[in-house]
Structures are given as C-alpha cells and as structure tokens.
Coordinates of N, CA and C in Angstrom, one line a residue:
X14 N -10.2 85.5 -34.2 CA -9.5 86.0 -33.1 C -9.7 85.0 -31.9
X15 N -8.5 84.7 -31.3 CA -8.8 83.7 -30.3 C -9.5 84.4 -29.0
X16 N -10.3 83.2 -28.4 CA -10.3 83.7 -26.7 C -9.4 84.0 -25.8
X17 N -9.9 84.8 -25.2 CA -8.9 85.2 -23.5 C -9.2 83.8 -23.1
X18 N -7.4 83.6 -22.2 CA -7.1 83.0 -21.4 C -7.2 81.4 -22.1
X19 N -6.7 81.1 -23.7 CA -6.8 79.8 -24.5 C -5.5 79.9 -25.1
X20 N -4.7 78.8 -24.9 CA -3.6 78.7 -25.3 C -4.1 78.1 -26.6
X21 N -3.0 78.5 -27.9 CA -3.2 78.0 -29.3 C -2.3 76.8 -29.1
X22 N -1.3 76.4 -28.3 CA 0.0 75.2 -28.7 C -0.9 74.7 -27.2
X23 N -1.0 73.3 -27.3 CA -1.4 72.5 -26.4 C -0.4 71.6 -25.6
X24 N 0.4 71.4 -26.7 CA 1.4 70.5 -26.3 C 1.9 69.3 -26.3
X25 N 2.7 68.4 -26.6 CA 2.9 67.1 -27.1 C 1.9 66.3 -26.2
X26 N 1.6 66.2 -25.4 CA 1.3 65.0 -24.6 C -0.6 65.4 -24.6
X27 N -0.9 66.4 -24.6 CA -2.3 66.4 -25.4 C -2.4 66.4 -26.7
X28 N -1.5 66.6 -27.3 CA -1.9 66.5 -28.5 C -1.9 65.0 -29.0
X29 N -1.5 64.0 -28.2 CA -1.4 62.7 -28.3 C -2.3 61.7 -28.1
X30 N -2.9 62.5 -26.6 CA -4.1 62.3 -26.4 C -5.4 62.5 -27.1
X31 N -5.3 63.4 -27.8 CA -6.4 64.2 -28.3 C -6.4 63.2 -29.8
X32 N -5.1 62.7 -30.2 CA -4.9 62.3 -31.7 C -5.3 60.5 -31.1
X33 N -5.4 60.0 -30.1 CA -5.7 58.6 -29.6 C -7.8 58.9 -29.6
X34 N -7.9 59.8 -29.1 CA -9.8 60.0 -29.3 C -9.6 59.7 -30.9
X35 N -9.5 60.0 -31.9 CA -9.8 59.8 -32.9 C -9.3 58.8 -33.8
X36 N -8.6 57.9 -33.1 CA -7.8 56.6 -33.6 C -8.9 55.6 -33.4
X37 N -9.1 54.7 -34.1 CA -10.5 53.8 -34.5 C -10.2 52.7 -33.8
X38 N -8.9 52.3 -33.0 CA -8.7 50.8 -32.6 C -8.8 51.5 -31.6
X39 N -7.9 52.4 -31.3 CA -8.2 52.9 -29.4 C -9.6 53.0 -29.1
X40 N -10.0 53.8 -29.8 CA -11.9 53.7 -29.6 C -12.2 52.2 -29.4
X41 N -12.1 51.2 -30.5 CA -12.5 50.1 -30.7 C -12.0 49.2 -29.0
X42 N -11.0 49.5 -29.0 CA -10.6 48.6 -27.8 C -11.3 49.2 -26.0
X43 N -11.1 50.4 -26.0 CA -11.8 51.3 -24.9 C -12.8 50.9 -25.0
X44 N -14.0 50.6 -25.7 CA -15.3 50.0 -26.0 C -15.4 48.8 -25.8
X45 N -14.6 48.1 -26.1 CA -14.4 46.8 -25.4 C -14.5 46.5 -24.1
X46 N -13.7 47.6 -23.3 CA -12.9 47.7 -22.1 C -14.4 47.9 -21.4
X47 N -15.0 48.8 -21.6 CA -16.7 49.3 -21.3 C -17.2 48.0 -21.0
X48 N -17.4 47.0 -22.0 CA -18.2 46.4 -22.3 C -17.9 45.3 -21.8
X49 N -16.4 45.1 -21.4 CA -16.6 44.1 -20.3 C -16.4 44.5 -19.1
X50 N -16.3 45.7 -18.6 CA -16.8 46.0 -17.4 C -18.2 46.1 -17.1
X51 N -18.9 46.4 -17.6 CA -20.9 46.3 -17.6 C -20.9 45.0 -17.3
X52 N -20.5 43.7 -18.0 CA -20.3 42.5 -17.9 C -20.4 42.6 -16.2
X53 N -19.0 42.4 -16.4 CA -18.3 42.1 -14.3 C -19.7 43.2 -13.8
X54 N -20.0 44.1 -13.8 CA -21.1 44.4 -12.8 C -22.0 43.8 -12.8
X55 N -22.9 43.3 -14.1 CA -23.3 42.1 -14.2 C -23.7 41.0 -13.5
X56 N -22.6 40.6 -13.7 CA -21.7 39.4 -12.5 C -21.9 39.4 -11.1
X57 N -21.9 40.7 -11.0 CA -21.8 40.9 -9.5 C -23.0 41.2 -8.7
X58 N -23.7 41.5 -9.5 CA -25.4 41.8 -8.9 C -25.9 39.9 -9.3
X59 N -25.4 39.4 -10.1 CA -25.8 38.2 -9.8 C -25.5 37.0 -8.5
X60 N -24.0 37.1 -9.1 CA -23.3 36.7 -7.5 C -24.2 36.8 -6.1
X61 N -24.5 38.1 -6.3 CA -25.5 39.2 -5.2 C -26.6 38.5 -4.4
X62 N -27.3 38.2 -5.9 CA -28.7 37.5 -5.6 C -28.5 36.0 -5.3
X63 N -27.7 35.7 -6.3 CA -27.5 33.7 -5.9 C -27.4 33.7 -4.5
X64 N -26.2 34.8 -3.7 CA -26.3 34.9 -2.4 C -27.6 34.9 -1.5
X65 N -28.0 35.7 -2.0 CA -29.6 36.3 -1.7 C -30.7 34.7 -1.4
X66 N -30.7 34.6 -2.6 CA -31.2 33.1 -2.4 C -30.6 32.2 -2.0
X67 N -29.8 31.9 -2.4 CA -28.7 30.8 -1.0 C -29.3 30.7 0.3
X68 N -29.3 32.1 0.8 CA -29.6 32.3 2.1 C -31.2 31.9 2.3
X69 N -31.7 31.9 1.9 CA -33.3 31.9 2.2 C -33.5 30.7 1.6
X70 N -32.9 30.1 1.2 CA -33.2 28.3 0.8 C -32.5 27.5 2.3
X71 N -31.2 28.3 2.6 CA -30.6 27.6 3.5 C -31.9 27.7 4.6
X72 N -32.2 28.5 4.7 CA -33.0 29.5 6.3 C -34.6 27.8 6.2
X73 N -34.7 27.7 5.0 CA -35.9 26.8 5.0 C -35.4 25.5 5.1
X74 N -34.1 25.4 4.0 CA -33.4 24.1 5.0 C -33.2 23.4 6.3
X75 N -32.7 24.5 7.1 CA -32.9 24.3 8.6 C -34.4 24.3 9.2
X76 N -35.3 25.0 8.6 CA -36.6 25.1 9.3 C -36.9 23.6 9.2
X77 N -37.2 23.1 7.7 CA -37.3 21.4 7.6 C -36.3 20.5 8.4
X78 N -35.2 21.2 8.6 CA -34.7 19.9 9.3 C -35.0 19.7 10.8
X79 N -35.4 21.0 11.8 CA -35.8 21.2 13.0 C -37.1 20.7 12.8
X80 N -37.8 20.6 11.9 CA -39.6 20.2 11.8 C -39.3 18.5 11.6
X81 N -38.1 18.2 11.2 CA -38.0 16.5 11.2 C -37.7 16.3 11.9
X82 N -36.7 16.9 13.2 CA -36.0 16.6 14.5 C -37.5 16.5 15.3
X83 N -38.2 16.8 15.4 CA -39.4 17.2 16.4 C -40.5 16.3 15.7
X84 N -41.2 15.8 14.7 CA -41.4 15.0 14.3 C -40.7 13.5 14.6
X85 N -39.9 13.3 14.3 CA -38.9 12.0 14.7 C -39.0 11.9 16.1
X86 N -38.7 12.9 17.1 CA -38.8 12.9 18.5 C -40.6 12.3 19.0
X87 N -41.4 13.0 18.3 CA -42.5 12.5 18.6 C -43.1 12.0 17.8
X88 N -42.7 10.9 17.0 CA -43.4 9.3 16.3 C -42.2 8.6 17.6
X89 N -41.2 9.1 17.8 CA -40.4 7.9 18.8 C -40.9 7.5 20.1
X90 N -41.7 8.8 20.5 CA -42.4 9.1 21.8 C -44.0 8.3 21.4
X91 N -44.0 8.3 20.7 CA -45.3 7.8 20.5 C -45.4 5.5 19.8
X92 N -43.9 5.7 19.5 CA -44.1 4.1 19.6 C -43.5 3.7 20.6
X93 N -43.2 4.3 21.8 CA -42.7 3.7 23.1 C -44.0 3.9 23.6
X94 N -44.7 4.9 24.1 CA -45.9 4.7 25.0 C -47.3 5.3 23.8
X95 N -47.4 4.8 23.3 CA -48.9 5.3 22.4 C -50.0 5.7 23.0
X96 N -50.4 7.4 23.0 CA -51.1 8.2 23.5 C -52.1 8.2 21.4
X97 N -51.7 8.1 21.2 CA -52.2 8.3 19.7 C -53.1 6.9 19.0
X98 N -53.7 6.9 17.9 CA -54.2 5.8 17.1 C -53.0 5.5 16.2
X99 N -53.6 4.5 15.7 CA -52.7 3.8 14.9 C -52.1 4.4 13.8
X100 N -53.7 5.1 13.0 CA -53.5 5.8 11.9 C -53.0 7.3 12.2
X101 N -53.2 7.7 13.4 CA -52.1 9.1 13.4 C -51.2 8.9 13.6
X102 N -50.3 7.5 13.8 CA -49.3 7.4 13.8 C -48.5 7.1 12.9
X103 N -49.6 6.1 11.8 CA -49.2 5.9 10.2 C -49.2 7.5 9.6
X104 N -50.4 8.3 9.8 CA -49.7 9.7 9.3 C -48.6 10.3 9.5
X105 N -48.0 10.1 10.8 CA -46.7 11.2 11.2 C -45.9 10.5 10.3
X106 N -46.0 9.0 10.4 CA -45.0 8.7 9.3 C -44.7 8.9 7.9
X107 N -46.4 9.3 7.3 CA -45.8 9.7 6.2 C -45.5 10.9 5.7
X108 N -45.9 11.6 7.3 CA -45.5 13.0 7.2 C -43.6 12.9 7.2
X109 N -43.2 12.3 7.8 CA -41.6 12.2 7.8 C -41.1 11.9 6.5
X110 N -41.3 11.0 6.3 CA -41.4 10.4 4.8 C -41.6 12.3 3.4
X111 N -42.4 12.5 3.2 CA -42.5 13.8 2.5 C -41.8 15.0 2.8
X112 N -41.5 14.9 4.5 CA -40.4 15.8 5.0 C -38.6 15.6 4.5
X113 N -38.6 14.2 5.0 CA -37.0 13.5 4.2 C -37.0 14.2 2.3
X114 N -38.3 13.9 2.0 CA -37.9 14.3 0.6 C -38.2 15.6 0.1
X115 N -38.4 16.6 1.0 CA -38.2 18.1 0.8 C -36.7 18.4 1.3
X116 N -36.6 18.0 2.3 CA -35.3 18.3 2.6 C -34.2 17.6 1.6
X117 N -34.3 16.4 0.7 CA -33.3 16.1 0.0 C -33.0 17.0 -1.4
X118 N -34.9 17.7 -1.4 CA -34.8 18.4 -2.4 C -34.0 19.6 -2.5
X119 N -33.8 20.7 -1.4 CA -33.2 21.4 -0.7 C -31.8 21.7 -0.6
X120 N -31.2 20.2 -0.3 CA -30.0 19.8 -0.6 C -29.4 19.9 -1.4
X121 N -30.3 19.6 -2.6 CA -29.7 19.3 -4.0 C -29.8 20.8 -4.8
X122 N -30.7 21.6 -4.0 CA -30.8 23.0 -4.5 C -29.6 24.1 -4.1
X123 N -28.7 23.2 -2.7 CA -28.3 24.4 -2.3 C -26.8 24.0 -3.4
X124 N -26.5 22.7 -3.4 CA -26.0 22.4 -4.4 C -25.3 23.1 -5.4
X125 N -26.3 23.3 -6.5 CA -26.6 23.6 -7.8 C -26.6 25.4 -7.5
X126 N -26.3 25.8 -6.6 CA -26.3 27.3 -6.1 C -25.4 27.6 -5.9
X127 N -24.2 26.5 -5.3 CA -22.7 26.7 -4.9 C -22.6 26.6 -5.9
X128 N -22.8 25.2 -7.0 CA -21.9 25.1 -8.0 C -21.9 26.2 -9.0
X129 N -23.0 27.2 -9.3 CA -23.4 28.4 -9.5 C -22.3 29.2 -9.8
X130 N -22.5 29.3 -8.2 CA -21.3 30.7 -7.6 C -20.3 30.3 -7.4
X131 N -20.1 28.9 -7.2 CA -18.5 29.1 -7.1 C -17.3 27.8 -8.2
X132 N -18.5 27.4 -8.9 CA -18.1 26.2 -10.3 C -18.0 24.9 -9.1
X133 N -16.9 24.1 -10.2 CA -16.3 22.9 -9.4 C -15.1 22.2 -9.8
X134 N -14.4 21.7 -9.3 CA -13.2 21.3 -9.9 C -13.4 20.0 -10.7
X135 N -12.3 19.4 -11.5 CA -12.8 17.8 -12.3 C -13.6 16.6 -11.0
X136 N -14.6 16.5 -11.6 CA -15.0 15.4 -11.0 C -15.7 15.0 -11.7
X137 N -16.6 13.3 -11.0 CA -17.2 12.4 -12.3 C -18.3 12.6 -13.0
X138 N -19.2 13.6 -12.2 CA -20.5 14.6 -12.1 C -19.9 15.3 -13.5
X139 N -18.7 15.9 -13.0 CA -18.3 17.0 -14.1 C -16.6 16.9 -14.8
X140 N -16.6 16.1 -16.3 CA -15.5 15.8 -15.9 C -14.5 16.8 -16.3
X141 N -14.9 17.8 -17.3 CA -13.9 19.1 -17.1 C -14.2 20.1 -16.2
X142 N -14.7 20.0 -15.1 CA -14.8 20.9 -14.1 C -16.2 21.9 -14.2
X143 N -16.5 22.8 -13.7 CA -17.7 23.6 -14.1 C -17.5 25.0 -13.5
X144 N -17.2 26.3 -14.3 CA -16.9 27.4 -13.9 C -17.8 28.2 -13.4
X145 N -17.7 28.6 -12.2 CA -19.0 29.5 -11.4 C -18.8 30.9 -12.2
X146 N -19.2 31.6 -11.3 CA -19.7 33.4 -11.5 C -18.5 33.9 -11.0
X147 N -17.8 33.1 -10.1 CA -16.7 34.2 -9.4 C -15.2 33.3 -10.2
X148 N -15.3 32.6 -11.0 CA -14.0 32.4 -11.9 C -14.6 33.4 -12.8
X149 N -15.7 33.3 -13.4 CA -15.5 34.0 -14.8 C -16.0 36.0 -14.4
X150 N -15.8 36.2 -13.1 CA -15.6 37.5 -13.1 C -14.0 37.7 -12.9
X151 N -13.5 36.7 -12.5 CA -12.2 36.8 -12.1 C -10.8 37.2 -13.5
X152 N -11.4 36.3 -14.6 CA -11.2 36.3 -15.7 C -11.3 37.1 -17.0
X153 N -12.4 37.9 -16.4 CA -12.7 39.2 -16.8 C -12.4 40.3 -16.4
X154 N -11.9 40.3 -15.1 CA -10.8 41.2 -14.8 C -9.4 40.8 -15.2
X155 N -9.3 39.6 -15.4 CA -7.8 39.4 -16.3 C -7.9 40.0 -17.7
X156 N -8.7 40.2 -18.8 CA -9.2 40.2 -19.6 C -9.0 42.0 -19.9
X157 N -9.7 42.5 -19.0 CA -9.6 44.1 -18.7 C -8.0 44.8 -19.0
X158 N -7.3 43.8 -18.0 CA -5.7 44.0 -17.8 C -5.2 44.4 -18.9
X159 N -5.6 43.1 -19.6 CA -4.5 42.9 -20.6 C -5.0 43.4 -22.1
X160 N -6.4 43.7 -21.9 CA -6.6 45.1 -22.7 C -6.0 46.3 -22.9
X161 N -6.3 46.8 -21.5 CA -5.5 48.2 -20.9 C -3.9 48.3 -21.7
X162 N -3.5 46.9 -21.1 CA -2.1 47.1 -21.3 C -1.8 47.2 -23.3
X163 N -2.8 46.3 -23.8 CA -2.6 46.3 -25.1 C -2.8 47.6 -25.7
X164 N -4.0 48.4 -25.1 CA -3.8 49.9 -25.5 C -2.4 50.7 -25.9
X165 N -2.0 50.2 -23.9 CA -0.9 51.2 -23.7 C -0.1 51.0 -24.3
X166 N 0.9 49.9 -25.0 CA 1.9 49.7 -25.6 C 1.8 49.5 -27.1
X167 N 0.5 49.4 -27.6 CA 0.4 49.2 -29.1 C -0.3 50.0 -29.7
X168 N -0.8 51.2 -29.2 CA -1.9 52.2 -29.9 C -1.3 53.8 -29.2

C-alpha cells in the first residue's frame, strides 16, 4: 500500500533523471567532472601560497636592497673621509660583496615564482614556452565545459 501524500507516476523528466543516475558513462563522466574540479581547487590554494611566498621573498628583497643602499652610502662615506681602519673598511666591502650575492639570489627566486604562477611565453631560456598554475587552471575550466556539455548532448 503506498504512502500518503507519494505520487506513483513521477513523470518524464524525472524519470530521465533518475534513468541518467544509473547510466555508467553519466556516472563515469560526472566523476570526472569531480575530479577535475578538486584539481582547480588544488590549484588555487597553490596559486595561494606561491602568492604567499612571493610576498615574503619580495619583503626580504627590499630589506637586502635598503641594507646595500646604506652600506654603499657608508663604505662611500668612509673612502672620502676615513673615520675607520683599513680592515673595517675591507670588511664593509666584503660585506657588500655577500650582500650583491643574496640579493642576486633573491632575484632569481622571485623569478622562478612568477614563472610558477604565471608560466612564460617562447623564449631561449624556454623554447616551447612554460605553463604556470593560472594557464593550467584556466584549461581546466575549459575541460569542465566541455565535459558538462558532452554529458548534456550525448548521454
């Protein structure tokens, strides 16, 4: 005996629905669809962080380079009128010297953090180009699309 208030005839357009849950490629493909969306979120908490770090490499970037401005200012101050010895003067210099090559290191980090996040086009470095985080999220939302759409029209 049925329940109160349950229709027995559901009706074409659930019943279509209801006959696509138990079709093995709709499943198959919807699972897909999942799984590259987890992906792109993925992507995005990475993006996230490379940002994250970006910024706090840049932030030391600048600290080294204002520590070499001030440095440089005072080894220049100090070979115009020498209040110093010789040899603290040969140290500042090779304090500059190890400063120049933190900061080149720096450089090359922030680099390799854009090319990261955002790839690169052909160049000699790279000659078929190098795809970041935000092409291949981008392409994963194309990917999504044309899933979706391959559901809708072939299943």
């Amino acid at each position: 005996q049925p329940a109160k208030n349950v229709r027995l005839y559901c009706g074409r357009k659930s019943t279509k629905k209801i006959m696509k849950i138990f079709n093995w490629k709709y499943r198959y493909f919807r699972n897909k669809i999942n799984g590259v969306k987890r992906t792109i979120l993925d992507l995005e908490f990475k993006r996230y962080k490379l940002a994250e770090l970006r910024e706090e490499s840049r932030e030391e970037y600048d600290h080294l380079k204002s520590r070499r401005v001030v440095l440089q200012n005072k080894i220049d101050s100090e070979k115009t009128t020498p209040t110093m010895e010789q040899g603290d003067i040969a140290r500042l210099d090779d304090d500059l010297v190890r400063l120049n090559i933190q900061i080149e290191s720096k450089e090359a980090q922030l680099k390799a953090l854009d090319m990261e996040m955002h790839g690169s086009k052909q160049t000699a470095e790279y000659p078929d180009g190098a795809q970041g985080v935000d092409q291949t999220i981008d392409a994963l939302h194309e990917l999504v699309a044309m899933l979706e759409s391959y559901i809708k029209n072939n299943i």
